[in-house]
Coordinates of C-alpha atoms in Angstrom, one line a residue:
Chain A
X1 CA 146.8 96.1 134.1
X2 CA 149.5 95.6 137.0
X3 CA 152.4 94.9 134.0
X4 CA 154.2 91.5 133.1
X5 CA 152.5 88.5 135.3
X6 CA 154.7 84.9 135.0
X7 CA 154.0 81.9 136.9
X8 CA 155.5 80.1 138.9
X9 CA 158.1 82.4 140.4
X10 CA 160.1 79.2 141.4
X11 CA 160.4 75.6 140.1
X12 CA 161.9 72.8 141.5
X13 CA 162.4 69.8 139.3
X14 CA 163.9 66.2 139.1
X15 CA 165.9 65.8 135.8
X16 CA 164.2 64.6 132.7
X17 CA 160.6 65.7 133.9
X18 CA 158.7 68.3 132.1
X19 CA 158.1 72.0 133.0
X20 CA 155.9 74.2 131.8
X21 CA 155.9 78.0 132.7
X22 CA 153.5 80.8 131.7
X23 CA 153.3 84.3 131.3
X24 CA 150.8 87.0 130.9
X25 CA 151.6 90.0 128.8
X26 CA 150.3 93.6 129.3
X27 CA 146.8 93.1 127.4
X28 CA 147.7 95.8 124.9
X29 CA 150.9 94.4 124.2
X30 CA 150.9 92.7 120.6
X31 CA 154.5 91.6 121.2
X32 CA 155.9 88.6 123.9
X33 CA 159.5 87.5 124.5
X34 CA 160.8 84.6 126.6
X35 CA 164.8 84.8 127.9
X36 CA 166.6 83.2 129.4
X37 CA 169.2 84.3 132.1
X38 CA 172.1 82.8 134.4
X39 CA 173.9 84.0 137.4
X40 CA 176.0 86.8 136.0
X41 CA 175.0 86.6 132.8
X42 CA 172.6 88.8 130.9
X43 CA 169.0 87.4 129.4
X44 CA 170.1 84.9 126.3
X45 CA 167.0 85.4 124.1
X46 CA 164.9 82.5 122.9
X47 CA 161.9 83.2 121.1
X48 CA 159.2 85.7 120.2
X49 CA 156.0 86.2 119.2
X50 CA 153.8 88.6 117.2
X51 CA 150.0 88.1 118.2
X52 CA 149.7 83.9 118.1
X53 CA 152.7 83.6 115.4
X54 CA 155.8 82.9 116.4
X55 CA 158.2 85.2 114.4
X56 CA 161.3 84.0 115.5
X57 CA 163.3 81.4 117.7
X58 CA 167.1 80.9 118.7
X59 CA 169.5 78.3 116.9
X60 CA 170.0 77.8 120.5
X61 CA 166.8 76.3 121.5
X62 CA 167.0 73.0 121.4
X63 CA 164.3 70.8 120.0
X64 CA 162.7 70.2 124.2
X65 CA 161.6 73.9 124.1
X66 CA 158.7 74.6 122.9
X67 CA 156.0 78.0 123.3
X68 CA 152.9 78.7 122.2
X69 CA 151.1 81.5 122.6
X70 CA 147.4 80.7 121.7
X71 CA 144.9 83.3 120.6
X72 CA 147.9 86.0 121.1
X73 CA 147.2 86.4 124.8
X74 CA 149.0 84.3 127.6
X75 CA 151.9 82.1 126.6
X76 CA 153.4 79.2 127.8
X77 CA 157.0 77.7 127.8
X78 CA 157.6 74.0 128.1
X79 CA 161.0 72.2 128.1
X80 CA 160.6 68.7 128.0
X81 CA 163.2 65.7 129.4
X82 CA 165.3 68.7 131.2
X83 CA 168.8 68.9 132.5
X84 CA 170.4 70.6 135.0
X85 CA 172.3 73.1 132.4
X86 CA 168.5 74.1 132.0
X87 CA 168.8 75.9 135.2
X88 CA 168.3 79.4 134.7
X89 CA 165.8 82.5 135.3
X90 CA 163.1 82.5 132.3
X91 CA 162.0 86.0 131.7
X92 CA 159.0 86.9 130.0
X93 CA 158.9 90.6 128.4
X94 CA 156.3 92.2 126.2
X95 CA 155.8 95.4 124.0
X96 CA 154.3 97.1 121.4
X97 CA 155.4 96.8 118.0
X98 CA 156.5 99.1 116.4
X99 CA 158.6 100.5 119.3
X100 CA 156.9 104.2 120.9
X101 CA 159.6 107.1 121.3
X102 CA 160.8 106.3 125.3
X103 CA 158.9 102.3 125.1
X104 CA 160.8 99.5 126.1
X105 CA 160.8 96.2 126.9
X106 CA 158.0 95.2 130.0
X107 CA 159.6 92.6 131.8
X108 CA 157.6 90.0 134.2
X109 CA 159.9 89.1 137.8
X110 CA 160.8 85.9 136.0
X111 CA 160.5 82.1 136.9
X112 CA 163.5 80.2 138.3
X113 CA 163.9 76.9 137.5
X114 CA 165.9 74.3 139.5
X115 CA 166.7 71.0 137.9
X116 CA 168.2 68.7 140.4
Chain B
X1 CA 175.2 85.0 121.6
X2 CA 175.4 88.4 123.5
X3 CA 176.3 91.5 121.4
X4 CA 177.1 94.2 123.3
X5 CA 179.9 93.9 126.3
X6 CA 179.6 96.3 129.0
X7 CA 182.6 97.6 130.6
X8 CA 183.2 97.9 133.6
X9 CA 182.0 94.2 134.9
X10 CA 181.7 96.2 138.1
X11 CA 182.0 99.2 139.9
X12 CA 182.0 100.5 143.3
X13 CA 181.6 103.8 144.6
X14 CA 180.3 106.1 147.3
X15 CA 177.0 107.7 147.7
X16 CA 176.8 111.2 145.6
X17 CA 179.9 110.0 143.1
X18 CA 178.8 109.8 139.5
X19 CA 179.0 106.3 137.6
X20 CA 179.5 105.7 134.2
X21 CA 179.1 102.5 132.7
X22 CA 180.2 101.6 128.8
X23 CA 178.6 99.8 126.1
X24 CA 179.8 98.7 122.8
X25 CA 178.3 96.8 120.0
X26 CA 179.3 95.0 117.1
X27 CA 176.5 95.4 114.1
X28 CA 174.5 98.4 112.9
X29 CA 171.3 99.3 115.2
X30 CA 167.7 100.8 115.2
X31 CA 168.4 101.7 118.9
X32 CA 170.1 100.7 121.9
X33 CA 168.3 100.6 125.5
X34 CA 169.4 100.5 129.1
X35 CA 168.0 98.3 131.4
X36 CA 168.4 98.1 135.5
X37 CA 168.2 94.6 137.0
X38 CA 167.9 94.3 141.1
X39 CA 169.2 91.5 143.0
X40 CA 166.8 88.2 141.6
X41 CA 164.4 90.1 140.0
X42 CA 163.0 91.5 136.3
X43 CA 164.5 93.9 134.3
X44 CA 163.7 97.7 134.5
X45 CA 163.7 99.8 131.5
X46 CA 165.3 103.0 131.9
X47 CA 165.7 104.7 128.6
X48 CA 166.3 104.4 124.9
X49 CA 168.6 105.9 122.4
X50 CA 167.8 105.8 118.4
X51 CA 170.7 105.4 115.6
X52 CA 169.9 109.2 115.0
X53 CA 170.3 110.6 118.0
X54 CA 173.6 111.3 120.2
X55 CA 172.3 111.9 123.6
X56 CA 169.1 111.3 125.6
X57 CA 168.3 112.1 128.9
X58 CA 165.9 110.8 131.8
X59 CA 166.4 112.9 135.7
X60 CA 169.9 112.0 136.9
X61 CA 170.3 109.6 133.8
X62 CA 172.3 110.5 130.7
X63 CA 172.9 108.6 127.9
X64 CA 175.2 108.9 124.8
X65 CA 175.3 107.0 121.5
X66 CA 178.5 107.3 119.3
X67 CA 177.7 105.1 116.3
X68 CA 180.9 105.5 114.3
X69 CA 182.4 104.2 116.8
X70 CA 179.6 101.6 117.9
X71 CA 179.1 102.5 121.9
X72 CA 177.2 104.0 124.2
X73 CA 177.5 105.1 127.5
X74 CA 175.4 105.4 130.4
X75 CA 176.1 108.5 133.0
X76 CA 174.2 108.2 136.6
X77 CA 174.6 111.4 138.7
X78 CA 174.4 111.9 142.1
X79 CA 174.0 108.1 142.5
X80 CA 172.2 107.0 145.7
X81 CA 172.5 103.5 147.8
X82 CA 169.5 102.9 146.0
X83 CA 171.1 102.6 142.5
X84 CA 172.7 99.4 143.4
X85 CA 172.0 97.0 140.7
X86 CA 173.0 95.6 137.4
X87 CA 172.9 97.4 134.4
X88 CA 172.5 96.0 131.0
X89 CA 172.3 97.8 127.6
X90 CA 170.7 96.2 124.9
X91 CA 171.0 96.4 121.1
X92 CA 168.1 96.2 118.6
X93 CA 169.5 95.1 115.1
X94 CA 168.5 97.3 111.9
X95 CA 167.6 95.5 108.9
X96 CA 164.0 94.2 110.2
X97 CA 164.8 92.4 113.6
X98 CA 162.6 93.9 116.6
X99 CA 164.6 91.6 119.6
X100 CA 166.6 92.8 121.8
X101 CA 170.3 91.3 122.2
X102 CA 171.7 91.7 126.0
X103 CA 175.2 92.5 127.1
X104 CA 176.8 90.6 130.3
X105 CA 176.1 93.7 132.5
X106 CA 177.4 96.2 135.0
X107 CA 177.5 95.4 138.4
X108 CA 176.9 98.8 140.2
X109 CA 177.6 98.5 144.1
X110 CA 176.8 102.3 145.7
X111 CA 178.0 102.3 149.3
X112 CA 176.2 105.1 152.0

């Protein structure tokens, strides 16, 4: 397992189309996060998952974002009709629950999304 | 909404200096973590801290945890051209939460 896999790595988009991005965890990883991050900013959390439920999601997520993470594996982030204030770096992370003495946080190298 | 602040926003120094970047928080934790971020990419972790203990630490990293006084700080020794990056540390809530809550970062510029 080479560690936090997301894809694409960069997205160019026209406003109001759809994105979808996805994310595989480390396989051993129960536990998957999505952030989001802008330019100077540190990563804004917006959901998580436990397995195939999703535990919890930020007031802040408007009603176009939307994950799923089927079967507990992979998962995938869609925002639908976006903006350009939906440009950002969406990080994917993963980790074992509960938390091991010295385990943190696996993040993926992210997916940056453009909306022009 | 970001909980912990990081202080400095940035700092600059020479090859061999130490740094020392700050972190406080606002709510009651199950641990606090330190993460290194280089220019466009993922986060790293470095190293975590739980409510019960004061000071961890990981080769030239040392990190402390004052929780009366809700901060922690992050020590880098001997820091090498190498270090630059951005450093955030992040907060995981007690009372059930398991997420972690970012600050806004430290931007750490090490000059040869």
């Amino acid at each position: 397992d080479t560690g936090v896999s997301q894809d694409p790595r960069h997205k160019i988009t026209k406003r109001g189309q759809n994105v979808t991005f996805r994310c595989d965890p480390i396989s051993e990883h129960n536990r998957l996060y999505w952030y989001r991050q802008t330019l100077g900013q540190g990563p804004e959390f917006l959901t998580y998952f436990q397995n195939e439920a999703q535990l919890e999601k930020s007031r802040l997520l408007s009603d176009r974002f939307s994950a799923e993470r089927p079967k507990g594996s992979f998962s995938t982030l869609e925002i639908q009709r976006t903006e350009q204030g939906d440009s950002a770096m969406y990080l994917c992370a993963s980790s074992l629950s509960p938390l091991e003495e010295r385990d943190g946080y696996t993040f993926g190298s992210g997916t940056r999304l453009t909306v022009v | 909404s970001q909980q912990g602040e990081e202080d400095p926003q940035a700092l600059s120094i020479q090859e061999g200096e130490n740094a020392t970047m700050n972190c406080s928080y606002k709510t009651s934790i199950n641990n606090l973590q330190w993460y290194r971020q280089n220019s466009g990419r993922g986060l790293v972790h470095l190293i975590l801290i739980r409510s019960n203990e004061r000071e961890k630490h990981s080769g030239r990293l040392r990190v402390t945890l004052d929780t009366s006084k809700k901060s922690s700080s992050l020590l880098i020794t001997a820091s090498r051209a190498a270090d630059t990056a951005s450093y955030f540390c992040a907060t995981m809530f007690s009372g059930g939460y398991n997420k972690l809550i970012f600050g806004a970062g430290t931007r750490l510029a090490v000059h040869p």
